[in-house]
XYZ file of C-alpha atoms in Angstrom:
730
model
C 11.971 0.971 20.441
C 8.600 -0.037 21.765
C 5.467 -1.550 21.041
C 2.045 0.308 21.405
C 0.415 -3.033 22.638
C -0.759 -3.669 26.144
C 0.467 0.399 26.929
C -2.948 1.563 27.066
C -1.480 4.517 28.729
C 0.399 5.774 25.672
C -2.163 8.749 23.960
C -1.155 10.391 20.870
C -0.352 13.712 22.705
C 2.155 11.818 24.482
C 4.530 10.299 20.883
C 6.202 13.344 20.718
C 10.365 12.993 20.426
C 10.736 14.088 24.093
C 8.597 11.373 25.622
C 9.876 8.695 23.189
C 11.540 6.119 25.500
C 15.300 5.490 24.204
C 14.704 1.411 23.867
C 12.128 -1.152 23.577
C 11.014 -1.879 27.333
C 10.203 -5.276 26.917
C 12.717 -7.841 25.176
C 10.416 -9.729 23.067
C 10.379 -7.417 19.997
C 14.143 -6.628 19.905
C 15.894 -10.077 20.076
C 18.806 -9.781 18.059
C 17.985 -12.727 15.818
C 14.210 -11.316 14.747
C 14.447 -11.151 10.879
C 14.793 -7.987 9.123
C 13.369 -6.847 5.616
C 13.577 -3.291 3.597
C 9.833 -3.422 3.110
C 6.769 -5.579 5.242
C 3.689 -5.195 3.502
C 0.540 -6.273 5.775
C -2.087 -7.820 3.625
C -2.414 -10.134 0.858
C -5.022 -8.597 -1.240
C -5.610 -6.659 -4.217
C -3.662 -3.716 -2.579
C -1.131 -5.994 -0.868
C 0.019 -7.747 -3.732
C 0.809 -5.231 -5.885
C 2.525 -2.990 -3.044
C 4.534 -6.413 -2.391
C 5.784 -6.805 -5.852
C 6.435 -3.241 -6.824
C 8.977 -2.657 -3.601
C 10.602 -6.286 -4.782
C 10.962 -4.991 -8.473
C 12.426 -1.743 -7.368
C 15.115 -3.806 -5.590
C 14.107 -3.847 -2.058
C 14.123 -7.221 0.069
C 10.695 -7.325 1.081
C 7.908 -9.424 3.031
C 4.421 -10.160 2.385
C 2.565 -11.094 5.249
C -0.951 -12.684 4.801
C -3.739 -14.422 7.149
C -3.390 -17.354 4.660
C -1.105 -17.778 1.742
C -3.859 -19.658 -0.116
C -5.961 -16.655 -0.241
C -3.792 -14.691 -1.927
C -5.779 -13.332 -5.398
C -8.855 -13.926 -3.857
C -11.744 -12.091 -5.442
C -13.895 -11.368 -2.500
C -16.361 -9.379 -4.189
C -17.048 -9.327 -7.871
C -15.604 -11.408 -10.748
C -14.639 -8.884 -12.765
C -11.495 -6.238 -13.160
C -11.849 -2.578 -15.358
C -14.927 -0.766 -16.121
C -15.199 3.142 -16.795
C -12.841 5.134 -15.462
C -11.217 1.863 -13.566
C -10.438 0.803 -16.738
C -7.861 3.692 -17.037
C -6.291 2.743 -13.416
C -5.700 -0.908 -14.747
C -3.473 0.515 -18.267
C -1.788 3.151 -15.608
C -0.803 -0.237 -13.331
C 0.011 -1.659 -16.306
C 2.182 0.753 -17.254
C 4.303 0.916 -14.076
C 4.764 -2.992 -14.254
C 1.928 -3.944 -12.288
C 0.837 -7.591 -11.988
C -3.205 -7.614 -12.093
C -3.529 -6.217 -15.709
C -1.468 -9.018 -17.050
C -3.231 -11.513 -14.733
C -6.466 -10.694 -16.223
C -5.616 -11.058 -19.487
C -4.331 -14.765 -18.590
C -7.619 -15.396 -16.366
C -10.444 -13.579 -18.093
C -14.012 -15.345 -19.970
C -15.565 -12.369 -20.994
C -13.849 -9.068 -22.297
C -15.927 -5.770 -23.537
C -15.343 -2.049 -23.950
C -17.558 0.157 -22.375
C -18.928 3.366 -23.652
C -18.149 2.494 -27.388
C -20.303 5.128 -28.180
C -18.065 7.642 -26.853
C -14.889 8.826 -27.626
C -11.981 6.654 -26.884
C -10.713 8.956 -23.976
C -13.672 7.631 -21.740
C -13.617 4.179 -23.109
C -13.679 1.207 -20.153
C -11.846 -1.575 -20.380
C -13.918 -4.030 -18.669
C -13.584 -8.309 -18.067
C -15.475 -10.971 -16.228
C -12.617 -13.168 -14.462
C -12.227 -16.689 -13.761
C -11.806 -16.744 -9.990
C -10.139 -19.503 -9.495
C -7.642 -19.071 -12.373
C -7.109 -15.139 -11.040
C -5.962 -16.789 -7.942
C -3.548 -19.589 -9.415
C -2.348 -17.370 -11.565
C -1.767 -14.281 -9.413
C -0.342 -16.603 -6.682
C 2.130 -18.260 -8.924
C 3.539 -14.811 -10.245
C 3.733 -13.395 -6.369
C 5.493 -16.391 -4.973
C 8.005 -16.552 -7.923
C 9.120 -12.804 -7.758
C 12.746 -12.488 -6.835
C 13.128 -10.709 -3.456
C 10.072 -11.527 -2.122
C 8.933 -13.720 0.787
C 5.744 -14.653 2.000
C 4.713 -15.615 5.545
C 1.301 -16.634 6.809
C 0.810 -14.546 10.257
C -1.495 -11.769 11.468
C 0.064 -8.480 12.417
C -0.969 -7.382 16.078
C 1.185 -4.288 16.629
C 3.638 -1.931 15.247
C 7.330 -1.541 16.376
C 8.346 2.462 16.787
C 11.145 4.262 17.594
C 12.499 7.987 17.611
C 11.474 9.841 14.172
C 13.861 10.803 11.529
C 15.194 14.287 12.481
C 14.542 16.664 9.159
C 11.171 14.650 8.350
C 7.766 15.338 9.536
C 6.271 12.422 12.266
C 6.113 12.038 15.659
C 7.790 8.794 15.361
C 8.838 6.364 12.944
C 8.070 2.402 12.202
C 10.592 -0.115 12.396
C 9.035 -3.452 12.115
C 5.617 -5.382 12.581
C 4.640 -7.697 15.960
C 3.342 -10.731 15.118
C 0.249 -12.607 16.611
C 1.288 -15.679 18.499
C -1.467 -17.595 17.346
C -0.381 -16.862 13.905
C 3.231 -17.938 14.508
C 2.267 -21.010 15.748
C -0.077 -21.524 12.773
C 2.677 -21.022 10.489
C 5.014 -23.661 12.231
C 2.887 -26.000 11.794
C 1.466 -25.518 8.584
C 2.107 -29.117 6.607
C 2.516 -28.366 3.114
C 3.718 -24.880 2.884
C 6.567 -25.124 5.023
C 9.046 -27.170 7.284
C 8.744 -28.088 10.171
C 9.949 -25.282 12.803
C 10.825 -23.075 10.201
C 8.853 -19.832 10.138
C 9.321 -18.304 6.147
C 8.846 -18.930 2.868
C 8.663 -18.760 -0.261
C 8.093 -20.940 -3.818
C 10.655 -19.655 -5.604
C 13.281 -21.331 -8.071
C 16.799 -21.743 -6.316
C 18.870 -18.658 -5.534
C 21.884 -17.804 -7.999
C 23.890 -16.777 -4.664
C 22.740 -16.053 -1.142
C 20.946 -13.263 -0.798
C 20.915 -10.726 2.223
C 18.149 -10.968 4.455
C 16.909 -14.377 6.443
C 19.499 -17.129 6.040
C 18.681 -19.601 3.484
C 18.442 -23.349 4.828
C 19.563 -24.269 1.357
C 17.458 -27.598 0.979
C 14.482 -27.877 -1.337
C 11.500 -30.343 -1.736
C 10.471 -30.948 -4.903
C 6.500 -31.085 -5.453
C 4.364 -30.699 -8.018
C 7.384 -29.158 -10.152
C 8.018 -26.105 -7.420
C 10.853 -25.753 -5.125
C 9.806 -24.448 -1.609
C 12.654 -22.733 -0.170
C 12.587 -22.111 3.659
C 14.573 -19.307 5.108
C 15.867 -19.949 8.578
C 14.141 -17.751 11.746
C 16.783 -18.488 14.397
C 14.417 -19.395 17.632
C 11.128 -18.118 16.151
C 9.196 -18.854 18.832
C 11.676 -16.704 21.250
C 10.400 -13.619 19.610
C 7.568 -12.548 17.268
C 8.904 -9.211 15.961
C 9.807 -8.459 12.304
C 11.741 -5.699 11.559
C 12.035 -3.596 8.371
C 13.245 0.196 7.469
C 9.495 0.597 5.635
C 5.965 -0.739 6.786
C 3.041 -0.996 4.599
C -0.534 -1.626 5.510
C -3.074 -2.847 3.079
C -5.969 -4.249 5.829
C -8.834 -3.920 3.677
C -12.066 -4.539 5.652
C -10.056 -6.431 8.066
C -9.572 -3.757 10.842
C -12.475 -4.130 13.250
C -14.368 -6.062 10.423
C -17.880 -7.109 10.845
C -20.075 -9.039 8.735
C -23.632 -8.590 8.787
C -26.644 -10.795 8.010
C -30.094 -9.646 8.737
C -29.882 -9.017 12.694
C -26.728 -11.009 13.008
C -23.047 -9.864 13.208
C -19.876 -11.497 13.414
C -16.367 -10.176 13.827
C -15.138 -11.357 10.118
C -12.850 -9.291 7.787
C -14.770 -11.298 5.252
C -16.664 -14.200 5.731
C -14.483 -17.138 7.131
C -11.258 -14.554 8.035
C -10.880 -13.130 11.566
C -10.938 -9.297 11.691
C -7.646 -7.636 13.029
C -8.264 -5.812 15.964
C -4.750 -5.138 17.958
C -3.883 -3.298 15.085
C -7.006 -0.930 15.008
C -6.151 -0.319 18.370
C -2.711 0.628 17.935
C -3.420 3.095 14.796
C -5.959 4.632 17.310
C -3.821 5.063 19.906
C -1.416 6.519 17.304
C -3.763 9.568 16.871
C -5.164 8.594 13.766
C -8.220 9.647 12.970
C -10.685 6.514 12.035
C -13.788 6.594 10.137
C -16.147 3.484 9.849
C -17.608 2.636 6.594
C -19.610 0.050 5.169
C -19.900 -2.764 1.736
C -22.031 -5.357 0.861
C -21.636 -8.559 -1.804
C -24.616 -10.302 -3.445
C -25.831 -13.828 -2.825
C -24.377 -16.648 -5.250
C -26.795 -18.551 -7.491
C -26.088 -21.884 -8.905
C -26.060 -21.773 -12.649
C -28.171 -24.869 -13.597
C -31.394 -23.437 -11.605
C -31.267 -20.351 -13.803
C -33.025 -19.971 -17.003
C -31.140 -17.787 -19.148
C -33.392 -18.318 -22.284
C -35.842 -15.501 -21.969
C -33.225 -13.071 -20.527
C -31.016 -10.315 -22.760
C -27.507 -11.863 -23.617
C -24.239 -9.678 -23.675
C -21.440 -11.309 -25.932
C -17.678 -10.052 -25.546
C -16.059 -8.162 -28.050
C -14.313 -9.249 -30.896
C -11.596 -8.903 -31.038
C -10.842 -9.079 -27.400
C -9.042 -5.574 -25.989
C -6.164 -6.892 -23.643
C -5.682 -5.045 -20.349
C -1.547 -5.079 -20.987
C 0.635 -3.260 -23.185
C 2.597 -6.137 -23.406
C -0.287 -8.132 -25.054
C -1.334 -8.211 -28.148
C -4.324 -10.705 -27.723
C -5.920 -12.261 -24.447
C -5.293 -16.169 -23.430
C -9.075 -16.955 -24.833
C -10.381 -16.144 -28.298
C -13.963 -14.439 -28.671
C -16.038 -17.734 -29.303
C -14.609 -19.592 -26.608
C -15.663 -17.088 -24.194
C -18.647 -16.695 -21.980
C -21.997 -14.561 -22.103
C -23.813 -12.440 -19.417
C -26.985 -12.193 -19.307
C -29.458 -9.338 -18.127
C -32.798 -9.191 -16.144
C -34.123 -6.876 -13.379
C -35.779 -6.340 -10.531
C -39.466 -5.728 -9.993
C -42.299 -4.553 -7.633
C -42.440 -7.616 -5.886
C -38.818 -7.411 -4.662
C -39.504 -3.723 -3.598
C -42.275 -4.852 -1.555
C -39.745 -7.612 0.208
C -37.209 -5.235 1.061
C -39.846 -2.614 2.266
C -41.829 -5.056 4.385
C -38.778 -6.778 5.814
C -36.253 -3.600 7.008
C -36.775 -4.024 10.794
C -34.809 -7.490 10.315
C -31.887 -5.511 8.446
C -29.154 -4.045 10.538
C -26.831 -3.698 7.954
C -29.279 -0.640 6.249
C -29.817 1.073 9.629
C -26.406 1.562 10.587
C -24.836 5.070 10.131
C -21.688 3.486 8.551
C -21.552 5.029 4.631
C -21.692 2.510 2.227
C -20.977 2.805 -1.622
C -22.902 5.693 -3.423
C -22.194 3.712 -7.063
C -22.412 0.356 -5.974
C -25.401 0.450 -3.613
C -26.804 -2.390 -1.892
C -30.631 -3.296 -3.586
C -31.944 -1.993 -0.150
C -30.084 1.445 -0.690
C -31.325 1.532 -4.444
C -35.243 0.609 -3.730
C -35.124 3.469 -0.601
C -33.573 5.855 -2.885
C -35.248 5.414 -6.053
C -38.916 3.965 -5.112
C -41.190 2.701 -7.898
C -37.941 1.637 -10.384
C -36.467 -1.199 -12.261
C -32.839 -1.678 -11.059
C -30.586 -3.808 -13.485
C -29.139 -6.876 -12.520
C -26.572 -8.621 -14.323
C -25.543 -12.284 -14.086
C -21.911 -12.804 -14.817
C -20.424 -16.155 -14.346
C -17.703 -17.189 -12.250
C -15.474 -19.129 -14.077
C -15.431 -21.389 -17.113
C -16.013 -24.912 -15.027
C -17.971 -22.493 -12.059
C -21.178 -23.253 -11.325
C -21.484 -20.315 -9.312
C -23.649 -16.787 -11.061
C -22.899 -13.275 -9.607
C -25.931 -11.288 -9.781
C -24.298 -7.690 -10.151
C -26.328 -5.057 -8.816
C -28.354 -7.491 -6.276
C -25.913 -6.618 -3.289
C -28.204 -7.691 0.261
C -28.002 -8.105 3.425
C -31.525 -9.597 4.587
C -31.971 -12.569 6.613
C -31.082 -15.204 4.116
C -34.335 -17.195 3.908
C -35.753 -13.429 2.891
C -32.732 -13.528 0.132
C -33.780 -16.790 -1.252
C -37.673 -15.569 -1.690
C -36.218 -12.123 -3.499
C -34.324 -13.885 -5.855
C -37.246 -16.512 -6.616
C -39.376 -12.794 -8.029
C -37.103 -12.006 -10.432
C -37.559 -13.332 -14.182
C -35.370 -15.920 -15.374
C -34.772 -16.644 -11.322
C -37.887 -18.270 -10.841
C -36.574 -21.494 -10.028
C -33.104 -20.644 -8.840
C -31.566 -21.577 -5.678
C -28.757 -19.671 -3.548
C -25.925 -21.346 -2.899
C -24.280 -18.359 -0.432
C -26.308 -15.614 0.681
C -25.246 -12.077 0.751
C -23.875 -10.059 3.487
C -22.553 -6.333 4.551
C -18.964 -6.280 5.972
C -18.393 -2.793 8.160
C -14.728 -2.197 8.613
C -12.576 0.947 10.183
C -10.847 3.189 7.700
C -8.123 5.550 8.310
C -8.777 9.771 7.167
C -6.769 9.431 3.611
C -5.930 13.693 4.455
C -3.467 11.762 6.621
C -1.233 10.377 4.258
C 1.241 12.626 1.937
C 0.836 11.479 -2.592
C 3.395 9.369 -1.591
C 1.120 7.562 0.794
C 3.624 7.506 3.711
C 1.642 9.051 6.745
C 2.004 12.401 8.195
C 1.765 11.373 12.030
C 4.297 7.900 11.455
C 7.856 8.108 9.065
C 8.163 5.306 7.215
C 4.361 3.872 7.204
C 2.354 3.685 4.215
C -1.008 3.112 3.718
C -2.683 1.812 0.481
C -6.483 0.271 -0.333
C -9.618 0.504 1.354
C -7.760 1.270 4.814
C -7.891 4.978 2.904
C -11.462 4.475 2.515
C -11.460 3.596 -1.282
C -13.908 0.415 -2.994
C -12.709 -1.545 -5.472
C -9.825 -4.023 -6.558
C -8.998 -1.552 -9.302
C -7.948 1.724 -6.650
C -6.650 -0.652 -4.117
C -4.047 -2.232 -6.794
C -3.507 1.275 -8.484
C -2.497 2.649 -4.255
C -1.075 -0.663 -4.108
C 1.886 0.179 -7.146
C 2.395 3.269 -5.572
C 3.159 2.477 -2.195
C 5.417 -0.345 -2.695
C 7.357 2.001 -4.740
C 7.627 4.859 -2.264
C 8.358 2.447 0.279
C 11.818 0.978 -1.847
C 12.796 4.585 -2.234
C 12.284 5.432 1.037
C 14.662 2.799 1.767
C 16.967 4.084 -0.469
C 17.063 7.675 0.414
C 15.354 8.303 -2.979
C 13.213 11.364 -3.517
C 9.032 9.754 -3.417
C 7.357 8.832 -7.296
C 4.783 11.313 -7.153
C 1.625 10.957 -10.118
C 0.283 14.189 -10.684
C -3.441 14.691 -11.445
C -2.406 15.938 -14.605
C -0.260 12.220 -15.551
C -2.895 9.910 -14.614
C -6.244 8.613 -13.041
C -3.887 7.659 -10.389
C -2.689 11.183 -9.427
C -6.343 12.175 -9.595
C -7.561 9.270 -6.899
C -4.751 10.217 -4.739
C -4.916 14.192 -4.908
C -8.678 13.779 -4.378
C -8.082 11.529 -0.892
C -4.801 13.469 0.190
C -6.188 16.729 0.037
C -10.440 16.398 0.457
C -10.802 12.986 2.239
C -13.796 10.633 1.782
C -16.932 10.234 4.068
C -17.912 7.295 1.489
C -15.869 4.795 -0.215
C -14.420 6.308 -3.222
C -15.023 4.844 -6.479
C -12.851 6.029 -9.473
C -14.651 7.597 -12.494
C -13.647 9.354 -15.751
C -15.876 12.573 -14.340
C -13.446 13.115 -11.582
C -10.360 14.306 -14.175
C -10.278 17.404 -15.553
C -7.530 16.595 -18.297
C -9.403 13.080 -19.372
C -8.620 13.816 -22.659
C -5.201 13.730 -22.141
C -5.578 10.885 -19.540
C -6.457 8.108 -21.965
C -6.374 4.321 -21.461
C -4.441 4.008 -24.910
C -1.516 6.447 -23.716
C -0.821 5.335 -19.773
C 2.572 3.907 -21.579
C 3.674 7.345 -22.525
C 2.753 8.909 -19.155
C 3.872 6.980 -16.806
C 6.101 3.824 -18.415
C 9.162 6.257 -18.908
C 8.519 8.054 -15.351
C 8.528 4.269 -13.993
C 11.708 2.939 -15.477
C 14.082 6.407 -14.965
C 12.418 7.720 -11.532
C 11.422 4.446 -9.702
C 13.282 1.645 -11.022
C 9.647 -0.901 -11.035
C 9.618 -1.182 -14.728
C 11.285 -3.778 -16.437
C 13.620 -3.469 -19.606
C 11.331 -5.425 -21.644
C 8.445 -3.148 -20.988
C 10.626 0.004 -20.900
C 11.762 -1.262 -24.450
C 8.700 -1.897 -26.022
C 7.180 1.875 -24.675
C 9.818 3.179 -26.332
C 9.181 1.316 -29.470
C 5.878 2.410 -29.536
C 6.338 6.098 -28.652
C 9.010 6.218 -31.797
C 6.835 4.757 -33.889
C 3.849 6.945 -33.138
C 5.952 10.021 -33.367
C 7.458 8.906 -36.754
C 3.847 7.914 -37.959
C 2.432 11.145 -37.394
C 5.002 12.787 -38.967
C 4.641 11.222 -41.889
C 0.697 11.585 -42.018
C 1.448 15.668 -41.355
C 3.796 15.215 -44.315
C 1.336 13.655 -46.571
C -1.055 16.263 -48.403
C -3.525 16.191 -51.684
C -6.265 18.576 -52.409
C -9.757 17.688 -51.566
C -10.778 16.633 -55.092
C -7.989 13.992 -54.691
C -8.599 12.643 -51.320
C -12.147 12.427 -52.780
C -11.132 10.201 -55.719
C -8.581 8.168 -53.553
C -11.430 7.360 -50.530
C -14.875 7.821 -52.164
C -16.618 6.031 -50.045
C -16.078 8.986 -47.143
C -18.050 12.080 -47.495
C -14.496 14.636 -47.664
C -15.565 18.509 -48.571
C -14.596 19.445 -51.741
C -14.734 22.990 -50.734
C -11.321 24.024 -49.294
C -8.888 25.374 -51.224
C -5.717 24.567 -49.327
C -4.153 21.039 -49.691
C -5.414 18.399 -46.620
C -3.038 16.397 -44.626
C -3.548 12.796 -44.355
C -4.027 13.102 -40.845
C -7.156 15.321 -40.758
C -8.334 12.729 -43.255
C -7.800 10.301 -40.602
C -9.859 12.346 -38.049
C -13.317 11.323 -40.194
C -15.160 8.772 -38.527
C -15.255 6.076 -41.257
C -11.530 6.301 -41.895
C -8.862 4.192 -40.316
C -5.032 3.358 -41.211
C -6.214 0.594 -42.818
C -8.688 2.436 -45.035
C -6.091 4.999 -45.218
C -3.078 2.648 -46.051
C -5.186 1.227 -49.648
C -5.070 4.941 -50.463
C -1.661 5.840 -50.245
C 0.217 2.515 -49.555
C 3.672 3.992 -50.101
C 4.375 4.896 -46.627
C 1.467 4.502 -44.703
C 0.998 0.454 -45.076
C 3.585 -0.652 -42.581
C 1.752 1.683 -39.742
C -1.233 -0.892 -40.433
C 1.147 -4.116 -39.243
C 0.708 -3.305 -35.931
C -3.019 -3.217 -34.736
C -2.241 -1.508 -31.322
C -0.084 1.348 -33.719
C -2.668 1.667 -35.989
C -5.408 2.155 -33.588
C -3.317 4.545 -31.476
C -2.744 6.714 -34.678
C -6.177 7.155 -35.046
C -6.622 8.517 -31.837
C -3.905 10.649 -31.570
C -5.198 12.203 -35.329
C -8.654 12.701 -33.541
C -7.462 14.339 -30.257
C -5.252 16.488 -32.208
C -6.646 20.057 -32.141
C -8.425 19.853 -28.384
C -5.269 18.681 -27.529
C -3.095 21.115 -27.915
C -5.297 23.769 -25.576
C -5.838 21.266 -22.861
C -1.883 20.454 -22.937
C -1.531 24.619 -22.066
C -3.738 24.227 -19.043
C -1.676 21.450 -17.960
C 1.586 23.525 -18.080
C -0.091 26.309 -16.276
C -0.940 23.434 -13.435
C 2.591 22.105 -13.551
C 4.164 25.121 -13.313
C 2.156 25.828 -9.733
C 3.092 22.241 -8.647
C 6.587 22.998 -9.143
C 6.394 25.339 -6.024
C 6.488 23.439 -2.969
C 5.466 24.385 0.246
C 7.174 24.290 2.987
C 6.766 21.310 5.013
C 6.815 22.972 8.520
C 4.399 25.818 7.147
C 1.460 26.413 9.469
C -1.532 27.237 8.397
C -3.287 28.016 11.336
C -0.862 31.103 11.775
C 0.413 32.482 7.849
C -0.398 36.008 7.842
C -0.513 38.030 4.620
C -3.201 35.650 3.435
C -7.364 36.279 3.832
C -8.147 32.456 5.110
C -11.372 31.693 6.977
C -10.836 29.522 10.041
C -12.869 26.576 8.852
C -10.143 26.550 5.130
C -6.861 27.096 7.331
C -7.730 24.076 9.444
C -8.885 22.129 6.193
C -5.340 22.946 5.201
C -3.275 22.424 8.343
C -5.213 18.576 8.266
C -3.891 17.810 4.500
C -1.052 19.802 4.323
C -0.614 20.452 0.364
C 2.836 19.580 -0.717
C 2.837 22.175 -4.006
C 1.027 25.467 -4.742
C -1.082 24.092 -7.383
C -2.751 21.942 -5.184
C -5.242 24.590 -3.634
C -6.005 25.516 -7.024
C -6.829 22.313 -8.742
C -8.680 20.682 -6.108
C -11.868 21.759 -5.014
C -13.375 21.619 -1.378
C -16.139 19.965 -1.066
C -19.822 21.637 -0.683
C -19.448 25.097 -0.223
C -18.562 27.914 -2.785
C -17.579 30.018 -0.154
C -14.741 27.638 0.566
C -13.545 27.685 -3.005
C -13.505 30.964 -3.009
C -11.368 31.206 0.024
C -9.026 28.529 -1.650
C -8.674 30.414 -4.308
C -7.198 33.587 -2.553
C -5.074 30.970 -0.721
C -3.532 29.882 -4.152
C -2.703 33.307 -5.302
C -1.799 34.659 -1.915
C 0.464 31.532 -0.997
C 1.499 31.725 -4.874
C 3.413 35.647 -4.567
C 5.316 34.825 -1.392
C 6.548 31.907 -2.647
C 8.019 33.857 -5.484
C 9.041 36.603 -3.190
C 11.119 34.295 -1.825
C 13.332 33.215 -5.035
């Protein structure tokens, strides 16, 4: 085994099997006392926490490495979760027993469902979140997760070994190398660690000595929590941690740079150091590296804003929770906080346009987020327009307001001047300036749908390292990476979510086949089968697979999903069995305009399709046997949705089955797209396929090649040609 640090002569071409050294060249990372875990997760952001928790739920001894434990659960940008498309991801994360949906239900201050004027398939669950409360609840969850150990430290390098036979990849990861400075910080931390101990978990005492690090058995009761330290024999003698699988969730930290005006500072986010060594290692391994940028708005003192002249938005009543296991959220609608709406104006435009020479972030060639752009980008792309600015609370007891839509990287004094031009903010005080972040990402076409990399076996990427933006996108990838890293340890098949099964599958398929040149954001428009992939049915789509195939779903959640599934099937069957003439329905429900022209009997399920009819109204008309289906609000709402989409789902289900048949035809892992014959393909398309390496025949058919009709035609030829060849093998 060997490490790339300090070996600048090793380049990607030299990492073939015959060139790999048979043993570690320096002894510090192969010390016999080095700790060993099943899965090591690097990064404690939204992707990292979900990945670590998912791996632990699957039964793997897991280590989460983060720069600072007290930043776990930190919401670095906007104080909100969910939205159009993103709310679907939240429901699917929860269906796989992920954390963030449940934590949001415990930490929100304003819950609202967006897109209500459209059908339930595209509703967007969203919540304003109390930053402080979310961080507290997430840390409590993470630090009390069985089989999960948390350590502060920076990863500077990867430990690599010979590749496993029978699997693609130039080499295999077998651990990480910690930065010695970070290790010393761990050893001298005051309240999280015993002196001389390297690892920590804040957990109840274990029932027995678990495999992995040797526990010292001493507990210190402090603030009603147990501090359990795992012993690292001679930690200063070796800074390596060995693992069967490694997940990188580095966020914006890979060679991250913070920008305000013309000033730049190395940082992954304001106040945190970037990851330089790890970025260099990945580049030396041969990964294609790109550069992206993002930004965040200034923070404004709450008491300095005149809310009385602004448009006020109140939360929904009742509030809809993110998690399937919660009937409601932690806070009543009347106790939640409002949001307010204001707008930019020509004075804001003038300040931005007159000072572009003082804004290096806007001049950078790195791509920024298209769908959450900076105010400078909006003014340049859409001149002479008014832009919305939502004033969002950051917490129940927070004095800060987050101006959503005002991401800016002008010098601080110009940001303050710009804020004062906006209605309601004429006397506003800026507490913290907005800033931009530029960072490395790796072309996601270099990873499998399981999120394992093509180049390095058992190395997984999740989150912004794959070119995505947003908490929800990162968290969804984290769950999938954590599950598959654990399955890889136990040598089980990967857990793949198809784009016919979930928005998670749509996102991963888009990334791994098309790549991205700008921060990727989820929208409902990206999903071809969105009528089937609704927020309400994520549990029926994913929970059973997560329980049976991945082992990441608890028995309690499985039982609840099974009850809901059987109740829905029973309810739909009962609604289909109740038939009356249209005239009788008209008498039973006179307030609804039911057509009496039909001569055939009308089912209760068809009556439920009327917009004005819900299960409550239907149960009043036919109490026996429908009344019992109104006792659970979620069940009643889901029966209404199922009735509304009954006819269109039959057609869409046929399309889904056709795609699934094609996806069942696996392509050989060693298929050489550059030289394959009997298929008419341009050289450009061959290169794209060689780079993205689709796993099934169905991938090229369901995935469009960007910006070229000719390429789409070529892909269609490739699909049908390969399908014909694959069938000839049977």
